[in-house]
Coordinates of C-alpha atoms in Angstrom, one line a residue:
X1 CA -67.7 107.5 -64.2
X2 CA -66.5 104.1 -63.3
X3 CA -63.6 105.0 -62.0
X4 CA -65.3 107.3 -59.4
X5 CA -67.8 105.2 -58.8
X6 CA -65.0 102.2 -57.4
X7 CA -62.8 105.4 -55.5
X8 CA -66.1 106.5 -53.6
X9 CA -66.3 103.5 -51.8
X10 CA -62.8 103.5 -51.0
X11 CA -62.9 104.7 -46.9
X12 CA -58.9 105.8 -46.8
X13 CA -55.7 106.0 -48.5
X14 CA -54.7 102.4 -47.2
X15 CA -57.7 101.1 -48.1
X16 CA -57.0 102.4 -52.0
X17 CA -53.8 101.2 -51.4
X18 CA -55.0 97.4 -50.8
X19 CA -57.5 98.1 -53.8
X20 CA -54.8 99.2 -56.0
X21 CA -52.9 95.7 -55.3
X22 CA -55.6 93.7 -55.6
X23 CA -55.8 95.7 -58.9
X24 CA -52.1 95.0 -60.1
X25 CA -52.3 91.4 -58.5
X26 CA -53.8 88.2 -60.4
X27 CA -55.0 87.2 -57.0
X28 CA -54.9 88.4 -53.9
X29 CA -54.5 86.4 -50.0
X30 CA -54.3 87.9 -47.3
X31 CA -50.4 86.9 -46.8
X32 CA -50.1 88.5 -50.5
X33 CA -51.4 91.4 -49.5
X34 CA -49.6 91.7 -45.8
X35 CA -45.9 90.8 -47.8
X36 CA -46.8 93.7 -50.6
X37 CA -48.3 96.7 -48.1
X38 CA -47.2 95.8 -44.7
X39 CA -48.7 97.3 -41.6
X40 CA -51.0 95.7 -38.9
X41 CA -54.2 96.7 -40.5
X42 CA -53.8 94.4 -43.6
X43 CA -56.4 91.5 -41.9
X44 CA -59.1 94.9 -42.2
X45 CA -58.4 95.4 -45.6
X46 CA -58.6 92.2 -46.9
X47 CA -62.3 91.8 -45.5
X48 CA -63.2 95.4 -46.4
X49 CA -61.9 93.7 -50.1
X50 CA -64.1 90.8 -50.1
X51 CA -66.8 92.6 -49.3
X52 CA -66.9 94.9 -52.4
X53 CA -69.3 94.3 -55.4
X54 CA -67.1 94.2 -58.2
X55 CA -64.6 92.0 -56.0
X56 CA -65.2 88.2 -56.3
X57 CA -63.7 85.2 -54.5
X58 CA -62.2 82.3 -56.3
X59 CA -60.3 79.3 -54.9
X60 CA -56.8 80.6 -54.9
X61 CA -57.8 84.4 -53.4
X62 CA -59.7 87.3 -54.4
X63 CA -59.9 89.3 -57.7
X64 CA -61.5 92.4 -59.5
X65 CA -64.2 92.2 -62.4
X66 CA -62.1 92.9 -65.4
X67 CA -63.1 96.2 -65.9
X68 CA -62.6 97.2 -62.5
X69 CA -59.3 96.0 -62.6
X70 CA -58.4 97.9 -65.9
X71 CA -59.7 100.8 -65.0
X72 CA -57.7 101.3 -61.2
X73 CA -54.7 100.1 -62.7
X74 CA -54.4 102.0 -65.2
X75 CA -55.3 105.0 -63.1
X76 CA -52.8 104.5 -60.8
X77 CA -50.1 104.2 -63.4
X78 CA -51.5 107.6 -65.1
X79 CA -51.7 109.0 -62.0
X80 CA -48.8 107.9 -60.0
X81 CA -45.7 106.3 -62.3
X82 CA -43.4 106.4 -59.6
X83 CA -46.2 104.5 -56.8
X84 CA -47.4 102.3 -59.6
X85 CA -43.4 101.1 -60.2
X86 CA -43.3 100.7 -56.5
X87 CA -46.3 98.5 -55.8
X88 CA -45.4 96.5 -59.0
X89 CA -41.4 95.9 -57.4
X90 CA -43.6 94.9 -53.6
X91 CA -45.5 92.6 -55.3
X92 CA -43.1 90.9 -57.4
X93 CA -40.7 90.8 -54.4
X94 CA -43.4 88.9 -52.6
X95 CA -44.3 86.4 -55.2
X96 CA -40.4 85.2 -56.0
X97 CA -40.4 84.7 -52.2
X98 CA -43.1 82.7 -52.3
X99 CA -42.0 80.7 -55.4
X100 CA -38.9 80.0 -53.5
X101 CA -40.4 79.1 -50.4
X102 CA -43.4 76.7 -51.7
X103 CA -43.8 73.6 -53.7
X104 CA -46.3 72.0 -56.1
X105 CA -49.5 73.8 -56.6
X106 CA -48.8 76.4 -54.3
X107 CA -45.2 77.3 -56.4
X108 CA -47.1 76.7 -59.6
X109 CA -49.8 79.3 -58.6
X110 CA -47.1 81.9 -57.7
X111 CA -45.4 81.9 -61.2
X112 CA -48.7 81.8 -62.6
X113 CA -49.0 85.3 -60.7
X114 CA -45.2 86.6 -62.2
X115 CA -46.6 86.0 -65.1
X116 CA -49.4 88.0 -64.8
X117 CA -47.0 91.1 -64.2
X118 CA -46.0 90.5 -67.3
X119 CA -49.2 91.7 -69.6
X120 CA -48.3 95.5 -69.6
X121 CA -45.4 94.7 -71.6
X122 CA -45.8 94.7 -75.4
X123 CA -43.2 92.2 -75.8
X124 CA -44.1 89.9 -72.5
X125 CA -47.5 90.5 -72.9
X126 CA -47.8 89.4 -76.7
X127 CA -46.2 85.8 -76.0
X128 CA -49.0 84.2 -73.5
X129 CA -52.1 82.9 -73.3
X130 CA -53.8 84.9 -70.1
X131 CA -57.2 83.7 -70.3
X132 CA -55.8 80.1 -69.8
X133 CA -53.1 81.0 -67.4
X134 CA -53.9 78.6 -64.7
X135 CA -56.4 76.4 -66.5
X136 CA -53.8 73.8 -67.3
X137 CA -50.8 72.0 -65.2
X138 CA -47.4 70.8 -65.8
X139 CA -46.8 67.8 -63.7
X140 CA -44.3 64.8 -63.6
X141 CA -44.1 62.4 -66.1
X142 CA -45.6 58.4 -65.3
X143 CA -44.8 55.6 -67.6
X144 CA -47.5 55.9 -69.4
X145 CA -46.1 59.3 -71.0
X146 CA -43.0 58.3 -73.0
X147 CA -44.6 57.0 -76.2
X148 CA -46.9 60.3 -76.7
X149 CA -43.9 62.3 -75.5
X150 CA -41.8 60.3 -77.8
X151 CA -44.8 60.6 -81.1
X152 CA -45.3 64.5 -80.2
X153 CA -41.6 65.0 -80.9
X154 CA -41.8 63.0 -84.2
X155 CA -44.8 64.6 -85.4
X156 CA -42.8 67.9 -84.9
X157 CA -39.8 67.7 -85.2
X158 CA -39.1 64.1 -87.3
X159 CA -37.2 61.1 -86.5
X160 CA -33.6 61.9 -85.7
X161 CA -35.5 64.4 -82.8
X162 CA -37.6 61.5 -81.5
X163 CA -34.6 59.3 -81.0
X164 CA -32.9 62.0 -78.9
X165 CA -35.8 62.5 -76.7
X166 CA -36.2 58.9 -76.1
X167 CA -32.4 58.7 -75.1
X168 CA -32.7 62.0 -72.3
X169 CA -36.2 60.3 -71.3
X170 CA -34.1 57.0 -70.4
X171 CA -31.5 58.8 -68.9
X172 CA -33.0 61.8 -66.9
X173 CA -36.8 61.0 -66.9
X174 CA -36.8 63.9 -64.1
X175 CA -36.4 66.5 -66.4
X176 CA -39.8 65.9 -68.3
X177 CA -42.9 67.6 -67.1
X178 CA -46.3 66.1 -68.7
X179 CA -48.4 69.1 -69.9
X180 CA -52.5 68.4 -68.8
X181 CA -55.6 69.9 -69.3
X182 CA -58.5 70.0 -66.6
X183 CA -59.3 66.8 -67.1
X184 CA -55.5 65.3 -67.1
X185 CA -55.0 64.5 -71.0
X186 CA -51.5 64.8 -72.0
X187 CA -51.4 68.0 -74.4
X188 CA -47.6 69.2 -74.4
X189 CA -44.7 69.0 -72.3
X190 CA -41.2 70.0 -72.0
X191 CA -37.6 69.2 -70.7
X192 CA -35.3 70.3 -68.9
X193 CA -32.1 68.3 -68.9
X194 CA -29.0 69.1 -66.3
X195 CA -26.3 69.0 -68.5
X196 CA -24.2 69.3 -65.5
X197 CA -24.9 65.1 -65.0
X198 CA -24.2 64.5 -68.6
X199 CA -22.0 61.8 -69.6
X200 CA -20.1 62.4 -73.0
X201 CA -21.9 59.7 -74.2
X202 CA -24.6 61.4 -73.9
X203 CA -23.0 64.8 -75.8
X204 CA -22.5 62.2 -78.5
X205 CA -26.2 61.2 -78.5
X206 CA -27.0 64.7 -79.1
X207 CA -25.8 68.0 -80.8
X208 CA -27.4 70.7 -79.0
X209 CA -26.2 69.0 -75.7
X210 CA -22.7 68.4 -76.8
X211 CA -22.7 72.4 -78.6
X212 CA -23.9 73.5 -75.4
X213 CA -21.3 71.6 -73.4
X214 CA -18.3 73.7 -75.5
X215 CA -20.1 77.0 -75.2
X216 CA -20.2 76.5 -71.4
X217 CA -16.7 75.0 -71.4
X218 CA -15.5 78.0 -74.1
X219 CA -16.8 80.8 -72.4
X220 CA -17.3 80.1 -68.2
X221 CA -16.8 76.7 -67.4
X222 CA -18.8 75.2 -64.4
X223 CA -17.5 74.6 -61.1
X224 CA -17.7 72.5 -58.3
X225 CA -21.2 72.4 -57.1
X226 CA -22.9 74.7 -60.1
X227 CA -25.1 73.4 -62.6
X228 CA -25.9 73.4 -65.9
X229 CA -29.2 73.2 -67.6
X230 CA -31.2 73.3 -70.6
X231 CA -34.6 73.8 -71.7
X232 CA -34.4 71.1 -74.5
X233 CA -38.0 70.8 -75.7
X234 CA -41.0 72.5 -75.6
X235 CA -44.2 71.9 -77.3
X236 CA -47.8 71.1 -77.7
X237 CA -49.7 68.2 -79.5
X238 CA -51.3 70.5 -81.8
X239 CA -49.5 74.3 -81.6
X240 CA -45.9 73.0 -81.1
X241 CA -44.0 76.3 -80.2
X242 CA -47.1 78.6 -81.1
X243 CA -48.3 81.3 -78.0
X244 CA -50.6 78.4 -76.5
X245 CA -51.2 76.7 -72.6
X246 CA -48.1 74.4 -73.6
X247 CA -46.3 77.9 -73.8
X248 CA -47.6 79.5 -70.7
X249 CA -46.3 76.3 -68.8
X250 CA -42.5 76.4 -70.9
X251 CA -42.2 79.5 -69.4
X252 CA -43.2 78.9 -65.6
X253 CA -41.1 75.8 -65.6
X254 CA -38.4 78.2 -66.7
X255 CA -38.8 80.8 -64.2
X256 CA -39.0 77.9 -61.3
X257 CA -35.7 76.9 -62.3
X258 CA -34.3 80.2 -62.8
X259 CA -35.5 81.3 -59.0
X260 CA -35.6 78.0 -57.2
X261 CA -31.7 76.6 -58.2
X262 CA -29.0 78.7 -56.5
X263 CA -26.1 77.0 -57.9
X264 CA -27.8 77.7 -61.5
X265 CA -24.3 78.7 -64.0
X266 CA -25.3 78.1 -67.2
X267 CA -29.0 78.1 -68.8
X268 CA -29.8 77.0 -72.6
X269 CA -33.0 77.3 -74.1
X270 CA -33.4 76.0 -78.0
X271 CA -35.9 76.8 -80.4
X272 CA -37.2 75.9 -83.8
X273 CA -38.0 79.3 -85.0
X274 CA -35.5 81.9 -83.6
X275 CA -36.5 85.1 -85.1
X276 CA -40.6 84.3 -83.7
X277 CA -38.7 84.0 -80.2
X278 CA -36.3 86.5 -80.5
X279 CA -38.0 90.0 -79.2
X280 CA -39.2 87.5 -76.2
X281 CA -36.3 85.8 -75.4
X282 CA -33.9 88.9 -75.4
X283 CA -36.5 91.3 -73.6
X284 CA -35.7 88.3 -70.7
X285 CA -31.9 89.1 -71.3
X286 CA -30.8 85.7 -72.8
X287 CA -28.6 86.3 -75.2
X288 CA -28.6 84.6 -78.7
X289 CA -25.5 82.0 -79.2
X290 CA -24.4 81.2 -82.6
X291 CA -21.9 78.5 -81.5
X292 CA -24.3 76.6 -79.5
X293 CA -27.0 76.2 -82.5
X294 CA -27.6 72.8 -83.8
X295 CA -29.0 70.7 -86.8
X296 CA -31.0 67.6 -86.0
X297 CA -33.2 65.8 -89.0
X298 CA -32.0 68.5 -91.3
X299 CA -33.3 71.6 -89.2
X300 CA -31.1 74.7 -87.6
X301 CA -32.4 75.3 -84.1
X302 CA -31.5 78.7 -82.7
X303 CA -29.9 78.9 -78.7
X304 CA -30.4 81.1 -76.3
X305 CA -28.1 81.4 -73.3
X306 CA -28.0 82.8 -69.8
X307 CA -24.7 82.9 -67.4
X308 CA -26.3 83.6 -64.0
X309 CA -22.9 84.5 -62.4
X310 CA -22.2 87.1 -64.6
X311 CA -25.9 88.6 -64.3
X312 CA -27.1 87.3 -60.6
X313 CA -30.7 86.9 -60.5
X314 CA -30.9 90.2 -58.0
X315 CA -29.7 91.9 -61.3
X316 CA -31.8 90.0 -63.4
X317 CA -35.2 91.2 -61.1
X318 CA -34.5 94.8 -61.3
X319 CA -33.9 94.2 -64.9
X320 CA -37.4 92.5 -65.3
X321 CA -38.9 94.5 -63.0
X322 CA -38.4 97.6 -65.5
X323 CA -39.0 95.5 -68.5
X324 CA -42.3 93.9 -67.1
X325 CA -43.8 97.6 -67.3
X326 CA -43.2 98.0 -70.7
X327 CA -39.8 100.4 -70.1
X328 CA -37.8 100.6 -73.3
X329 CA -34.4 98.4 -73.5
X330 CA -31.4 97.7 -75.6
X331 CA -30.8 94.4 -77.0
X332 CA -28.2 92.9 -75.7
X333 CA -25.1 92.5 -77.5
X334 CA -23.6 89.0 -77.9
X335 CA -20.3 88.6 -76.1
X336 CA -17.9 86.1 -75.7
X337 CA -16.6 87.0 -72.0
X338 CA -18.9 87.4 -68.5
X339 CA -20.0 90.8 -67.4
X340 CA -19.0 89.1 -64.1
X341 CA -15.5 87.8 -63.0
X342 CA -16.3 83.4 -62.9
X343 CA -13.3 82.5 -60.6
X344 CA -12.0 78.5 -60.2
X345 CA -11.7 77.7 -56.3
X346 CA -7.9 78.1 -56.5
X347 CA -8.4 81.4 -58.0
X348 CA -11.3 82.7 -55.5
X349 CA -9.3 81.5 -52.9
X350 CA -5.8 83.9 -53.7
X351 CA -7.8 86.6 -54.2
X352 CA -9.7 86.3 -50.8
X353 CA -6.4 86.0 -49.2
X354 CA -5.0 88.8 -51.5
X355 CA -8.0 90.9 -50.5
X356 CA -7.4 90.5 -46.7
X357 CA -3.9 91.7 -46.7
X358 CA -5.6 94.7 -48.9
X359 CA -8.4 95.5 -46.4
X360 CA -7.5 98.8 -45.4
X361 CA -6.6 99.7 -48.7
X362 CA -9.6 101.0 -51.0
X363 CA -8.0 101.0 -54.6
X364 CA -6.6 97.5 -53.9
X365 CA -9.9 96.0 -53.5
X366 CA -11.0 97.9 -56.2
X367 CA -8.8 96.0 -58.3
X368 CA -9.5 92.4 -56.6
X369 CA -11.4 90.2 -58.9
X370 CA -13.6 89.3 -56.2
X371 CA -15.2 92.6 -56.5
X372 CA -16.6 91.5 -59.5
X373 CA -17.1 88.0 -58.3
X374 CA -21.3 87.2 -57.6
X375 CA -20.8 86.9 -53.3
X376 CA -19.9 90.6 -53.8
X377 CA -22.2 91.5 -56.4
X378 CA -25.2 90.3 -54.7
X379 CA -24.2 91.7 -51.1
X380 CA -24.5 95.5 -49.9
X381 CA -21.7 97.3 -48.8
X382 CA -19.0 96.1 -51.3
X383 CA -15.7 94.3 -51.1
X384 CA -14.6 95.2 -47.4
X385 CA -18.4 94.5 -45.9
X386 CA -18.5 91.0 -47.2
X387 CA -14.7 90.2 -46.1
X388 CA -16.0 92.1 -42.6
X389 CA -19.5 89.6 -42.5
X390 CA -17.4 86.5 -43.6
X391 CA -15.0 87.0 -40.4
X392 CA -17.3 87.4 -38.2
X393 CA -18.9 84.7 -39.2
X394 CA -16.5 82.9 -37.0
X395 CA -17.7 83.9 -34.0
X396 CA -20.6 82.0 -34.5
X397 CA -18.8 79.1 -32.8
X398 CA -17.1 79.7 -29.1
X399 CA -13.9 77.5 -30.4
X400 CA -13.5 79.4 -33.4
X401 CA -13.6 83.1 -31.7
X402 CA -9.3 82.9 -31.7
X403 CA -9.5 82.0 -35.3
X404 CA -11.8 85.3 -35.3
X405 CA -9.4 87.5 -32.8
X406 CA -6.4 86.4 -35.3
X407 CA -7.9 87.6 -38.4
X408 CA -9.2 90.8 -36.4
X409 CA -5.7 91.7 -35.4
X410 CA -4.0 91.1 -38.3
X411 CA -6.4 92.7 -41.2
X412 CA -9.3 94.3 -40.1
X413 CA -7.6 96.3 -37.4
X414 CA -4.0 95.8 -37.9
X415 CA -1.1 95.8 -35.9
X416 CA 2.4 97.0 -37.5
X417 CA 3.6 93.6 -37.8
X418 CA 2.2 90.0 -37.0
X419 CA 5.2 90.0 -34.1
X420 CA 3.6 93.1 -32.9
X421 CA -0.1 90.9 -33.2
X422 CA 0.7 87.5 -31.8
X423 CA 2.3 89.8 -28.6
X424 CA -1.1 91.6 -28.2
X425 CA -3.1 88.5 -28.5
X426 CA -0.6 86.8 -25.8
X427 CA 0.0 83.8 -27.6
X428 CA 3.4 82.2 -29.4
X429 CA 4.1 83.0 -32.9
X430 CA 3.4 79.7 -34.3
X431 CA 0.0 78.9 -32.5
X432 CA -0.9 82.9 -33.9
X433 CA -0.1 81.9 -37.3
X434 CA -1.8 78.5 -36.7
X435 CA -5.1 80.4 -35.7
X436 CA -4.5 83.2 -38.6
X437 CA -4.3 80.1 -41.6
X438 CA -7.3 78.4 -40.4
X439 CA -9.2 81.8 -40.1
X440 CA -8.3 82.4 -43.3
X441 CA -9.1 79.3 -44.8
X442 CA -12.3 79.1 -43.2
X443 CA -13.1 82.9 -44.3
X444 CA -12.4 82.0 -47.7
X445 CA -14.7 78.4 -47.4
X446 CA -17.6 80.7 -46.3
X447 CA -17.0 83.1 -49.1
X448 CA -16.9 79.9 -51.6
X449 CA -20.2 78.3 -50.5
X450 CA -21.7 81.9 -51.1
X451 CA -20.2 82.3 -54.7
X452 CA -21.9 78.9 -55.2
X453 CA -25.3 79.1 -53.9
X454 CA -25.7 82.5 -53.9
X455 CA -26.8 84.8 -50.5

């Protein structure tokens, strides 16, 4: 009766459409709304939205009564599984652009809304606290903070614990986020340390840092420019690592590092109770690592791990996109090698000169290691499209369009010989091969910076 009720109102299909989103959505703007549907008509909508009865108007956008909300989302997932999986991939889509493209409040509220996606899931869904998503903030640390910060770890976690958080808190005071409740009493907090700026004296301070460090070092060592990070502590005052507020902000602090740091290699997360975590944390595909678990103050803390080269975050969204729905999964296995090829410079740099001289050739790219590298991974079209978009990349800039004309006659269109090339480009051998090795080079730079900070 409800349900029929809410549909007779509804004037056309896009106008279920929008009512279907603001269904699936915590809230809904306008923008929200025009990057999930599309179309020129989305200004219409949202006011036809705003005016309905069991539609109400808060100060972050618009959302259904509870029950109204129940009811047309779970119709449209009875009724539609396959327009239900695509409105839930739209409006995820939209939100990790906005999380990437916003700061402060305006982030924050975004992963608030990821969140949200979460609560069909039985795993997800069981390890927040959704009527106070939103009603508390994580914000920077002041001065003021370090002595609570410092006594909340004691309380917890004893002594030894304390001292180590009052080392990282001197040393990266950045990585601390103050947990506060509406009326901005400290309640919880968390860190986040980039273990990428660690010095060994600080590995020394601490054993999860200095576990982590060898794991990393063991297994897919960081290079130039990537980073390294992990989610040290987490707690609140009085639910420590309990399903609390202080939880619902651990893990929107994780997902804005996860989506906001391109460069992101290696992410850690410990906890004091593995096996209450462990559904959660491997549902998110991190993986459990024996060899990075620690004992401070006479405690085993369990580690999970995450190597975002050898599962890129556009793998990791589909992934979660599935999972988010409640989709059925197999745990992962723990393994001691990448899915994903991790290359050093030197070594990305052979192979994308190896993979030139094998352009035309289709089982020799298949055996490249860049094929498996993350600039190729991430990209459409495979080996041969992203060796195609790196060249012409050159002609960007006027000067470097002989760099580009080199390359073109030598691999992408061939001539028999590079004798046979220089002659058609009219130029002497040596300035040819001049042009060729600093195309090359500067194909293989390009190709770099994307392994690095992703595309």
């Amino acid at each position: 009766m409800l349900l029929s009720r809410f549909v007779d109102q509804v004037p056309g299909p896009r106008h279920r459409a929008a009512l279907e989103a603001a269904a699936h959505l915590r809230v809904t703007t306008e923008e929200l709304l025009a990057d999930t549907l599309g179309g020129d008509d989305v200004p219409a909508l949202f006011d036809w939205l705003r005016g309905l009865p069991f539609v109400e108007g808060g100060p972050h956008g618009l959302y259904p009564h509870d029950l109204a909300r129940e009811v047309l989302d779970a119709d449209l997932r009875w009724r539609s599984p396959d327009g239900y999986r695509t409105l839930h991939r739209a409006g995820r889509a939209a939100l990790i652009r906005r999380v990437r493209d916003t700061h402060g409040a305006a982030q924050r509220e975004a992963i608030f809304d990821i969140l949200f996606l979460h609560r069909s899931s039985p795993v997800l869904g069981a390890h927040y606290r959704w009527e106070t998503l939103g009603q508390a903030t994580a914000e920077p640390v002041t001065a003021h903070d370090r002595d609570p910060i410092v006594e909340m770890v004691e309380r917890h976690e004893g002594a030894e614990s304390a001292r180590i958080a009052r080392h990282w808190y001197e040393r990266q005071p950045t990585a601390f986020s103050a947990y506060r409740d509406r009326d901005g009493a400290l309640f919880g907090f968390d860190a986040t340390l980039d273990l990428h700026e660690a010095s060994e004296a600080d590995l020394a301070v601490d054993p999860a840092a200095r576990a982590a460090v060898d794991v990393a070092r063991r297994y897919g060592p960081t290079r130039a420019g990537e980073e390294m990070i992990y989610h040290r502590f987490f707690l609140g005052q009085d639910t420590y690592q309990d399903v609390s507020s202080a939880t619902n902000l651990f893990a929107t602090g994780c997902c804005r590092h996860w989506v906001t740091r391109p460069r992101l290699a290696w992410s850690f997360v410990a906890v004091a109770d593995p096996e209450a975590y462990h559904e959660l944390l491997t549902q998110m595909n991190l993986r459990v690592q024996p060899e990075a678990a620690f004992t401070v103050g006479g405690h085993r803390y369990g580690v999970y791990v995450h190597d975002w080269r050898a599962e890129p975050l556009t793998t990791w969204y589909e992934l979660m996109a599935d999972r988010e729905l409640g989709d059925s999964f197999a745990e992962p296995p723990t393994v001691d090698t990448p899915a994903l090829v991790v290359l050093s410079q030197q070594e990305f740099r052979a192979a994308v000169r190896r993979a030139l001289r094998d352009y035309t050739r289709n089982d020799a790219l298949a055996a490249n290691p860049l094929s498996r590298s993350r600039v190729v991974v991430e990209a459409t079209g495979g080996l041969r499209a992203v060796l195609r978009e790196a060249a012409e990349s050159l002609r960007g800039n006027p000067r470097d369009e002989k760099l580009y004309r080199a390359v073109h006659r030598t691999y992408l269109e061939p001539a028999a010989t590079q004798e046979l090339a220089a002659a058609r480009l009219e130029l002497p051998f040596s300035t040819y091969r001049a042009h060729l090795t600093a195309g090359i080079e500067r194909i293989a730079e390009w190709l770099w910076r994307r392994e690095i900070s992703g595309t």
